PDB file of C-alpha atoms in Angstrom:
ATOM      1  CA  UNK U 117       9.358  17.309 -34.571  1.00 34.00           C
ATOM      2  CA  UNK U 118       8.247  15.581 -31.425  1.00 37.00           C
ATOM      3  CA  UNK U 119       5.024  13.657 -31.657  1.00 46.00           C
ATOM      4  CA  UNK U 120       2.742  11.274 -29.900  1.00 56.00           C
ATOM      5  CA  UNK U 121       3.099   7.589 -30.740  1.00 53.00           C
ATOM      6  CA  UNK U 122       1.382   4.348 -29.852  1.00 45.00           C
ATOM      7  CA  UNK U 123       3.031   1.051 -28.874  1.00 47.00           C
ATOM      8  CA  UNK U 124       0.728  -1.324 -30.752  1.00 49.00           C
ATOM      9  CA  UNK U 125      -1.334  -0.750 -33.870  1.00 81.00           C
ATOM     10  CA  UNK U 126      -3.907  -3.486 -33.067  1.00 90.00           C
ATOM     11  CA  UNK U 127      -5.363  -5.025 -29.931  1.00 93.00           C
ATOM     12  CA  UNK U 128      -7.837  -7.898 -29.642  1.00 95.00           C
ATOM     13  CA  UNK U 129      -9.599  -8.677 -26.368  1.00 96.00           C
ATOM     14  CA  UNK U 130     -12.367 -11.018 -25.279  1.00 97.00           C
ATOM     15  CA  UNK U 131     -15.697  -9.483 -24.455  1.00 97.00           C
ATOM     16  CA  UNK U 132     -15.843  -8.828 -20.727  1.00 97.00           C
ATOM     17  CA  UNK U 133     -12.091  -8.566 -20.287  1.00 97.00           C
ATOM     18  CA  UNK U 134     -10.287  -5.326 -19.515  1.00 97.00           C
ATOM     19  CA  UNK U 135      -8.436  -3.491 -22.295  1.00 97.00           C
ATOM     20  CA  UNK U 136      -5.295  -1.428 -21.957  1.00 96.00           C
ATOM     21  CA  UNK U 137      -4.210   0.870 -24.768  1.00 95.00           C
ATOM     22  CA  UNK U 138      -0.828   2.532 -24.427  1.00 93.00           C
ATOM     23  CA  UNK U 139       0.591   5.773 -25.753  1.00 92.00           C
ATOM     24  CA  UNK U 140       4.066   7.289 -25.550  1.00 90.00           C
ATOM     25  CA  UNK U 141       4.799  10.954 -25.922  1.00 86.00           C
ATOM     26  CA  UNK U 142       8.169  12.599 -26.285  1.00 77.00           C
ATOM     27  CA  UNK U 143       7.538  16.275 -25.507  1.00 85.00           C
ATOM     28  CA  UNK U 144       7.898  17.024 -21.808  1.00 86.00           C
ATOM     29  CA  UNK U 145       6.239  20.403 -22.422  1.00 87.00           C
ATOM     30  CA  UNK U 146       2.882  18.739 -23.137  1.00 89.00           C
ATOM     31  CA  UNK U 147       0.430  19.582 -20.383  1.00 89.00           C
ATOM     32  CA  UNK U 148      -2.853  18.108 -21.564  1.00 92.00           C
ATOM     33  CA  UNK U 149      -3.781  14.752 -23.035  1.00 94.00           C
ATOM     34  CA  UNK U 150      -6.981  13.452 -24.555  1.00 94.00           C
ATOM     35  CA  UNK U 151      -8.181  10.035 -25.615  1.00 95.00           C
ATOM     36  CA  UNK U 152     -10.521   9.851 -28.586  1.00 95.00           C
ATOM     37  CA  UNK U 153     -12.520   6.924 -29.957  1.00 96.00           C
ATOM     38  CA  UNK U 154     -13.200   6.737 -33.666  1.00 93.00           C
ATOM     39  CA  UNK U 155     -15.712   4.290 -35.102  1.00 93.00           C
ATOM     40  CA  UNK U 156     -15.640   3.433 -38.769  1.00 89.00           C
ATOM     41  CA  UNK U 157     -16.937   6.271 -40.910  1.00 88.00           C
ATOM     42  CA  UNK U 158     -17.345   8.678 -38.008  1.00 91.00           C
ATOM     43  CA  UNK U 159     -15.449  11.553 -36.471  1.00 92.00           C
ATOM     44  CA  UNK U 160     -13.348  11.189 -33.313  1.00 93.00           C
ATOM     45  CA  UNK U 161     -15.388  11.103 -30.138  1.00 93.00           C
ATOM     46  CA  UNK U 162     -14.032  12.432 -26.841  1.00 92.00           C
ATOM     47  CA  UNK U 163     -13.547   9.755 -24.185  1.00 95.00           C
ATOM     48  CA  UNK U 164     -11.511  11.231 -21.362  1.00 95.00           C
ATOM     49  CA  UNK U 165      -8.808  13.806 -20.751  1.00 94.00           C
ATOM     50  CA  UNK U 166      -6.096  14.409 -18.183  1.00 95.00           C
ATOM     51  CA  UNK U 167      -3.877  17.332 -17.304  1.00 93.00           C
ATOM     52  CA  UNK U 168      -0.205  16.947 -16.562  1.00 93.00           C
ATOM     53  CA  UNK U 169      -0.696  17.786 -12.881  1.00 94.00           C
ATOM     54  CA  UNK U 170      -2.662  14.556 -12.457  1.00 96.00           C
ATOM     55  CA  UNK U 171      -1.611  10.891 -12.476  1.00 97.00           C
ATOM     56  CA  UNK U 172      -4.983   9.259 -12.881  1.00 97.00           C
ATOM     57  CA  UNK U 173      -8.477  10.126 -13.917  1.00 97.00           C
ATOM     58  CA  UNK U 174     -11.526   7.910 -14.017  1.00 97.00           C
ATOM     59  CA  UNK U 175     -14.671   8.037 -16.074  1.00 94.00           C
ATOM     60  CA  UNK U 176     -17.446   5.594 -16.741  1.00 92.00           C
ATOM     61  CA  UNK U 177     -15.660   2.253 -17.392  1.00 96.00           C
ATOM     62  CA  UNK U 178     -12.521   4.116 -18.497  1.00 97.00           C
ATOM     63  CA  UNK U 179      -9.408   5.191 -16.637  1.00 98.00           C
ATOM     64  CA  UNK U 180      -6.483   7.187 -17.954  1.00 97.00           C
ATOM     65  CA  UNK U 181      -3.089   6.893 -16.277  1.00 97.00           C
ATOM     66  CA  UNK U 182      -0.287   9.370 -16.860  1.00 97.00           C
ATOM     67  CA  UNK U 183       3.331   8.619 -16.035  1.00 95.00           C
ATOM     68  CA  UNK U 184       5.325  11.782 -16.631  1.00 92.00           C
ATOM     69  CA  UNK U 185       8.605  10.161 -15.613  1.00 92.00           C
ATOM     70  CA  UNK U 186       8.586   7.865 -18.649  1.00 93.00           C
ATOM     71  CA  UNK U 187       6.284  10.037 -20.763  1.00 92.00           C
ATOM     72  CA  UNK U 188       3.600   7.396 -21.047  1.00 93.00           C
ATOM     73  CA  UNK U 189      -0.151   7.348 -20.775  1.00 93.00           C
ATOM     74  CA  UNK U 190      -2.630   4.526 -20.991  1.00 96.00           C
ATOM     75  CA  UNK U 191      -6.333   4.069 -21.451  1.00 97.00           C
ATOM     76  CA  UNK U 192      -7.961   1.270 -19.507  1.00 98.00           C
ATOM     77  CA  UNK U 193     -11.415   0.075 -20.492  1.00 98.00           C
ATOM     78  CA  UNK U 194     -13.175  -2.130 -17.957  1.00 97.00           C
ATOM     79  CA  UNK U 195     -15.428  -5.004 -19.021  1.00 97.00           C
ATOM     80  CA  UNK U 196     -14.870  -4.388 -22.716  1.00 97.00           C
ATOM     81  CA  UNK U 197     -18.014  -4.579 -24.835  1.00 97.00           C
ATOM     82  CA  UNK U 198     -18.544  -5.126 -28.570  1.00 96.00           C
ATOM     83  CA  UNK U 199     -19.437  -1.436 -28.879  1.00 96.00           C
ATOM     84  CA  UNK U 200     -15.930  -0.570 -27.743  1.00 97.00           C
ATOM     85  CA  UNK U 201     -14.474  -1.876 -31.004  1.00 97.00           C
ATOM     86  CA  UNK U 202     -12.952   1.182 -32.682  1.00 95.00           C
ATOM     87  CA  UNK U 203      -9.689   3.004 -33.280  1.00 93.00           C
ATOM     88  CA  UNK U 204      -8.399   4.831 -30.231  1.00 95.00           C
ATOM     89  CA  UNK U 205      -6.183   7.890 -30.521  1.00 92.00           C
ATOM     90  CA  UNK U 206      -4.243   9.724 -27.895  1.00 93.00           C
ATOM     91  CA  UNK U 207      -3.564  13.400 -28.479  1.00 92.00           C
ATOM     92  CA  UNK U 208      -1.421  15.943 -26.691  1.00 91.00           C
ATOM     93  CA  UNK U 209      -1.326  19.696 -26.327  1.00 88.00           C
ATOM     94  CA  UNK U 210       1.876  21.597 -25.738  1.00 80.00           C
ATOM     95  CA  UNK U 211       2.018  24.035 -22.870  1.00 76.00           C
ATOM     96  CA  UNK U 212       1.982  27.634 -24.078  1.00 71.00           C
ATOM     97  CA  UNK U 213       1.084  26.706 -27.639  1.00 62.00           C
ATOM     98  CA  UNK U 214      -2.043  27.765 -29.471  1.00 70.00           C
ATOM     99  CA  UNK U 215      -3.502  24.688 -27.763  1.00 76.00           C
ATOM    100  CA  UNK U 216      -3.258  22.658 -30.932  1.00 81.00           C
ATOM    101  CA  UNK U 217      -3.824  18.925 -30.766  1.00 85.00           C
ATOM    102  CA  UNK U 218      -1.130  16.553 -31.984  1.00 87.00           C
ATOM    103  CA  UNK U 219      -2.486  13.069 -32.630  1.00 87.00           C
ATOM    104  CA  UNK U 220      -0.858   9.680 -32.483  1.00 83.00           C
ATOM    105  CA  UNK U 221      -1.454   7.127 -35.237  1.00 78.00           C
ATOM    106  CA  UNK U 222      -4.124   5.141 -33.403  1.00 88.00           C
ATOM    107  CA  UNK U 223      -4.741   1.618 -32.058  1.00 92.00           C
ATOM    108  CA  UNK U 224      -7.438  -0.612 -33.521  1.00 93.00           C
ATOM    109  CA  UNK U 225      -9.305  -2.353 -30.702  1.00 96.00           C
ATOM    110  CA  UNK U 226     -11.274  -5.453 -31.673  1.00 96.00           C
ATOM    111  CA  UNK U 227     -13.582  -7.085 -29.144  1.00 96.00           C
ATOM    112  CA  UNK U 228     -13.986 -10.822 -29.685  1.00 95.00           C
ATOM    113  CA  UNK U 229     -17.258 -12.570 -28.738  1.00 89.00           C
TER     114      UNK U 229
ATOM    115  CA  UNK B 276     -27.562  21.657 -30.291  1.00 70.00           C
ATOM    116  CA  UNK B 277     -26.556  20.049 -33.569  1.00 77.00           C
ATOM    117  CA  UNK B 278     -22.887  20.311 -32.560  1.00 92.00           C
ATOM    118  CA  UNK B 279     -20.393  20.395 -35.436  1.00 96.00           C
ATOM    119  CA  UNK B 280     -21.850  19.766 -38.872  1.00 96.00           C
ATOM    120  CA  UNK B 281     -20.016  19.218 -42.147  1.00 97.00           C
ATOM    121  CA  UNK B 282     -21.156  19.143 -45.753  1.00 97.00           C
ATOM    122  CA  UNK B 283     -20.898  17.348 -48.054  1.00 97.00           C
ATOM    123  CA  UNK B 284     -20.360  13.849 -46.634  1.00 96.00           C
ATOM    124  CA  UNK B 285     -18.754  12.613 -49.836  1.00 96.00           C
ATOM    125  CA  UNK B 286     -17.190  14.399 -52.816  1.00 97.00           C
ATOM    126  CA  UNK B 287     -15.334  13.321 -55.934  1.00 97.00           C
ATOM    127  CA  UNK B 288     -13.275  15.906 -57.814  1.00 97.00           C
ATOM    128  CA  UNK B 289     -11.075  15.897 -60.865  1.00 97.00           C
ATOM    129  CA  UNK B 290      -7.544  17.201 -60.634  1.00 98.00           C
ATOM    130  CA  UNK B 291      -7.541  20.991 -60.890  1.00 97.00           C
ATOM    131  CA  UNK B 292     -11.118  21.509 -59.777  1.00 97.00           C
ATOM    132  CA  UNK B 293     -11.939  23.731 -56.842  1.00 96.00           C
ATOM    133  CA  UNK B 294     -14.422  23.271 -54.055  1.00 96.00           C
ATOM    134  CA  UNK B 295     -15.339  24.384 -50.554  1.00 98.00           C
ATOM    135  CA  UNK B 296     -15.901  22.068 -47.617  1.00 98.00           C
ATOM    136  CA  UNK B 297     -18.411  23.541 -45.215  1.00 98.00           C
ATOM    137  CA  UNK B 298     -18.217  23.431 -41.425  1.00 98.00           C
ATOM    138  CA  UNK B 299     -20.611  24.962 -38.933  1.00 97.00           C
ATOM    139  CA  UNK B 300     -21.064  24.790 -35.173  1.00 96.00           C
ATOM    140  CA  UNK B 301     -23.880  26.079 -32.996  1.00 94.00           C
ATOM    141  CA  UNK B 302     -22.081  25.998 -29.655  1.00 92.00           C
ATOM    142  CA  UNK B 303     -20.624  29.522 -29.903  1.00 92.00           C
ATOM    143  CA  UNK B 304     -17.107  28.107 -29.812  1.00 93.00           C
ATOM    144  CA  UNK B 305     -14.336  30.560 -30.581  1.00 93.00           C
ATOM    145  CA  UNK B 306     -11.800  27.951 -31.715  1.00 93.00           C
ATOM    146  CA  UNK B 307     -12.353  26.000 -34.915  1.00 95.00           C
ATOM    147  CA  UNK B 308      -9.986  23.803 -36.855  1.00 96.00           C
ATOM    148  CA  UNK B 309      -9.627  21.562 -39.902  1.00 97.00           C
ATOM    149  CA  UNK B 310      -7.814  18.236 -39.955  1.00 96.00           C
ATOM    150  CA  UNK B 311      -7.143  15.641 -42.589  1.00 96.00           C
ATOM    151  CA  UNK B 312      -6.926  11.941 -41.901  1.00 93.00           C
ATOM    152  CA  UNK B 313      -5.145   9.604 -44.272  1.00 90.00           C
ATOM    153  CA  UNK B 314      -5.561   5.801 -44.127  1.00 80.00           C
ATOM    154  CA  UNK B 315      -4.061   4.238 -41.010  1.00 74.00           C
ATOM    155  CA  UNK B 316      -2.926   7.561 -39.646  1.00 77.00           C
ATOM    156  CA  UNK B 317      -3.893  10.067 -37.043  1.00 82.00           C
ATOM    157  CA  UNK B 318      -5.328  13.480 -37.772  1.00 91.00           C
ATOM    158  CA  UNK B 319      -3.101  16.311 -38.989  1.00 93.00           C
ATOM    159  CA  UNK B 320      -3.966  19.958 -38.497  1.00 93.00           C
ATOM    160  CA  UNK B 321      -4.477  22.002 -41.690  1.00 96.00           C
ATOM    161  CA  UNK B 322      -5.689  25.412 -40.464  1.00 96.00           C
ATOM    162  CA  UNK B 323      -7.266  26.784 -37.339  1.00 94.00           C
ATOM    163  CA  UNK B 324      -9.025  29.902 -36.104  1.00 95.00           C
ATOM    164  CA  UNK B 325      -9.318  31.409 -32.636  1.00 92.00           C
ATOM    165  CA  UNK B 326     -12.180  33.714 -33.572  1.00 93.00           C
ATOM    166  CA  UNK B 327     -13.923  35.569 -36.352  1.00 94.00           C
ATOM    167  CA  UNK B 328     -11.404  37.277 -38.628  1.00 95.00           C
ATOM    168  CA  UNK B 329      -8.428  35.316 -37.248  1.00 94.00           C
ATOM    169  CA  UNK B 330      -6.911  32.275 -38.928  1.00 96.00           C
ATOM    170  CA  UNK B 331      -3.542  30.552 -38.827  1.00 94.00           C
ATOM    171  CA  UNK B 332      -1.733  27.638 -40.427  1.00 94.00           C
ATOM    172  CA  UNK B 333      -1.358  24.201 -38.948  1.00 92.00           C
ATOM    173  CA  UNK B 334       0.957  21.342 -39.825  1.00 90.00           C
ATOM    174  CA  UNK B 335      -0.148  20.777 -43.451  1.00 95.00           C
ATOM    175  CA  UNK B 336      -1.632  24.037 -44.837  1.00 96.00           C
ATOM    176  CA  UNK B 337      -0.371  23.922 -48.438  1.00 96.00           C
ATOM    177  CA  UNK B 338      -3.139  23.734 -51.029  1.00 96.00           C
ATOM    178  CA  UNK B 339      -5.860  24.896 -48.635  1.00 97.00           C
ATOM    179  CA  UNK B 340      -7.359  28.272 -47.763  1.00 97.00           C
ATOM    180  CA  UNK B 341      -9.677  29.218 -44.923  1.00 98.00           C
ATOM    181  CA  UNK B 342     -11.622  32.231 -43.751  1.00 96.00           C
ATOM    182  CA  UNK B 343     -13.667  32.960 -40.637  1.00 97.00           C
ATOM    183  CA  UNK B 344     -16.233  35.668 -41.205  1.00 96.00           C
ATOM    184  CA  UNK B 345     -18.577  34.460 -38.456  1.00 96.00           C
ATOM    185  CA  UNK B 346     -18.195  32.529 -35.205  1.00 96.00           C
ATOM    186  CA  UNK B 347     -20.377  29.719 -36.548  1.00 97.00           C
ATOM    187  CA  UNK B 348     -18.767  28.955 -39.915  1.00 97.00           C
ATOM    188  CA  UNK B 349     -15.269  27.899 -40.951  1.00 98.00           C
ATOM    189  CA  UNK B 350     -15.112  26.805 -44.623  1.00 98.00           C
ATOM    190  CA  UNK B 351     -12.085  25.067 -46.116  1.00 98.00           C
ATOM    191  CA  UNK B 352     -11.272  25.826 -49.749  1.00 98.00           C
ATOM    192  CA  UNK B 353      -9.315  23.730 -52.201  1.00 97.00           C
ATOM    193  CA  UNK B 354      -8.358  26.054 -55.055  1.00 92.00           C
ATOM    194  CA  UNK B 355      -6.887  23.407 -57.391  1.00 96.00           C
ATOM    195  CA  UNK B 356      -7.448  19.876 -56.173  1.00 97.00           C
ATOM    196  CA  UNK B 357      -4.645  17.315 -56.425  1.00 97.00           C
ATOM    197  CA  UNK B 358      -4.740  13.525 -55.918  1.00 96.00           C
ATOM    198  CA  UNK B 359      -2.578  13.997 -52.818  1.00 96.00           C
ATOM    199  CA  UNK B 360      -5.548  15.758 -51.234  1.00 97.00           C
ATOM    200  CA  UNK B 361      -7.620  12.585 -51.303  1.00 97.00           C
ATOM    201  CA  UNK B 362      -8.424  12.135 -47.638  1.00 97.00           C
ATOM    202  CA  UNK B 363     -11.096  12.390 -44.978  1.00 96.00           C
ATOM    203  CA  UNK B 364     -11.488  15.910 -43.639  1.00 98.00           C
ATOM    204  CA  UNK B 365     -12.687  16.682 -40.134  1.00 97.00           C
ATOM    205  CA  UNK B 366     -13.725  19.976 -38.658  1.00 97.00           C
ATOM    206  CA  UNK B 367     -13.590  20.531 -34.903  1.00 96.00           C
ATOM    207  CA  UNK B 368     -14.394  23.249 -32.403  1.00 94.00           C
ATOM    208  CA  UNK B 369     -13.980  24.112 -28.739  1.00 90.00           C
ATOM    209  CA  UNK B 370     -14.487  27.091 -26.469  1.00 87.00           C
ATOM    210  CA  UNK B 371     -11.400  29.131 -25.634  1.00 82.00           C
ATOM    211  CA  UNK B 372     -12.564  30.169 -22.181  1.00 72.00           C
ATOM    212  CA  UNK B 373     -13.882  27.638 -19.683  1.00 66.00           C
ATOM    213  CA  UNK B 374     -10.780  25.633 -18.836  1.00 67.00           C
ATOM    214  CA  UNK B 375     -11.117  22.869 -21.404  1.00 73.00           C
ATOM    215  CA  UNK B 376      -8.955  22.085 -24.394  1.00 77.00           C
ATOM    216  CA  UNK B 377     -11.183  19.284 -25.621  1.00 83.00           C
ATOM    217  CA  UNK B 378     -12.210  19.646 -29.239  1.00 88.00           C
ATOM    218  CA  UNK B 379     -15.465  18.279 -30.613  1.00 91.00           C
ATOM    219  CA  UNK B 380     -15.418  16.815 -34.090  1.00 94.00           C
ATOM    220  CA  UNK B 381     -17.846  16.753 -36.980  1.00 96.00           C
ATOM    221  CA  UNK B 382     -18.704  13.571 -38.917  1.00 95.00           C
ATOM    222  CA  UNK B 383     -16.186  14.218 -41.687  1.00 96.00           C
ATOM    223  CA  UNK B 384     -16.105  14.731 -45.452  1.00 97.00           C
ATOM    224  CA  UNK B 385     -14.614  11.966 -47.566  1.00 96.00           C
ATOM    225  CA  UNK B 386     -12.881  13.545 -50.577  1.00 97.00           C
ATOM    226  CA  UNK B 387     -11.516  11.695 -53.591  1.00 97.00           C
ATOM    227  CA  UNK B 388      -9.470  13.532 -56.215  1.00 97.00           C
ATOM    228  CA  UNK B 389      -9.074  11.692 -59.507  1.00 97.00           C
TER     229      UNK B 389
END
């Protein structure tokens, strides 16, 4: 079946730099996307979401961009901090479904001092 | 609010044993779900419920049973544990009304089946 996937399994950035984590999805019927952060030994933590009728959404230090033409979304983290080190998952929800989440495999972000 | 709570945090079982993973939420969320997470992978949906008395299967339901007798609780039962069920299990919940699809996750139960 169609699923969400990530371009890179690992990403290392210098503290203070901006981070960009990418995610590709293949189901054009998906209408809602969420980014989760998962620290070691903990459950996924909601970061930001975006609906398919939007191209961009901003939160505190984070921005999600959605490009429906190429079925791609990204998570941008400004001024990356050591506390941002974690695995980041994108997840999608299909329109008209029971609103079930389908997760990608995750990207490990490591912030270097 | 305590949010979503799960017990136990860790469990070791022998093949063939049974057990119940507990999940509770105090946010009055109608929707609750169980996921498993295997090393280096994303979460996969096992079972979900849209309200008390209503449950349905997710992507990987085999070997697991659920019930939803109250809004607050959504236990996951392993009737005869197998090594393939070694994983980390997460429970999540969200409201059905209110315009959000965001699910909130518990801290997880790490299960090892020998």
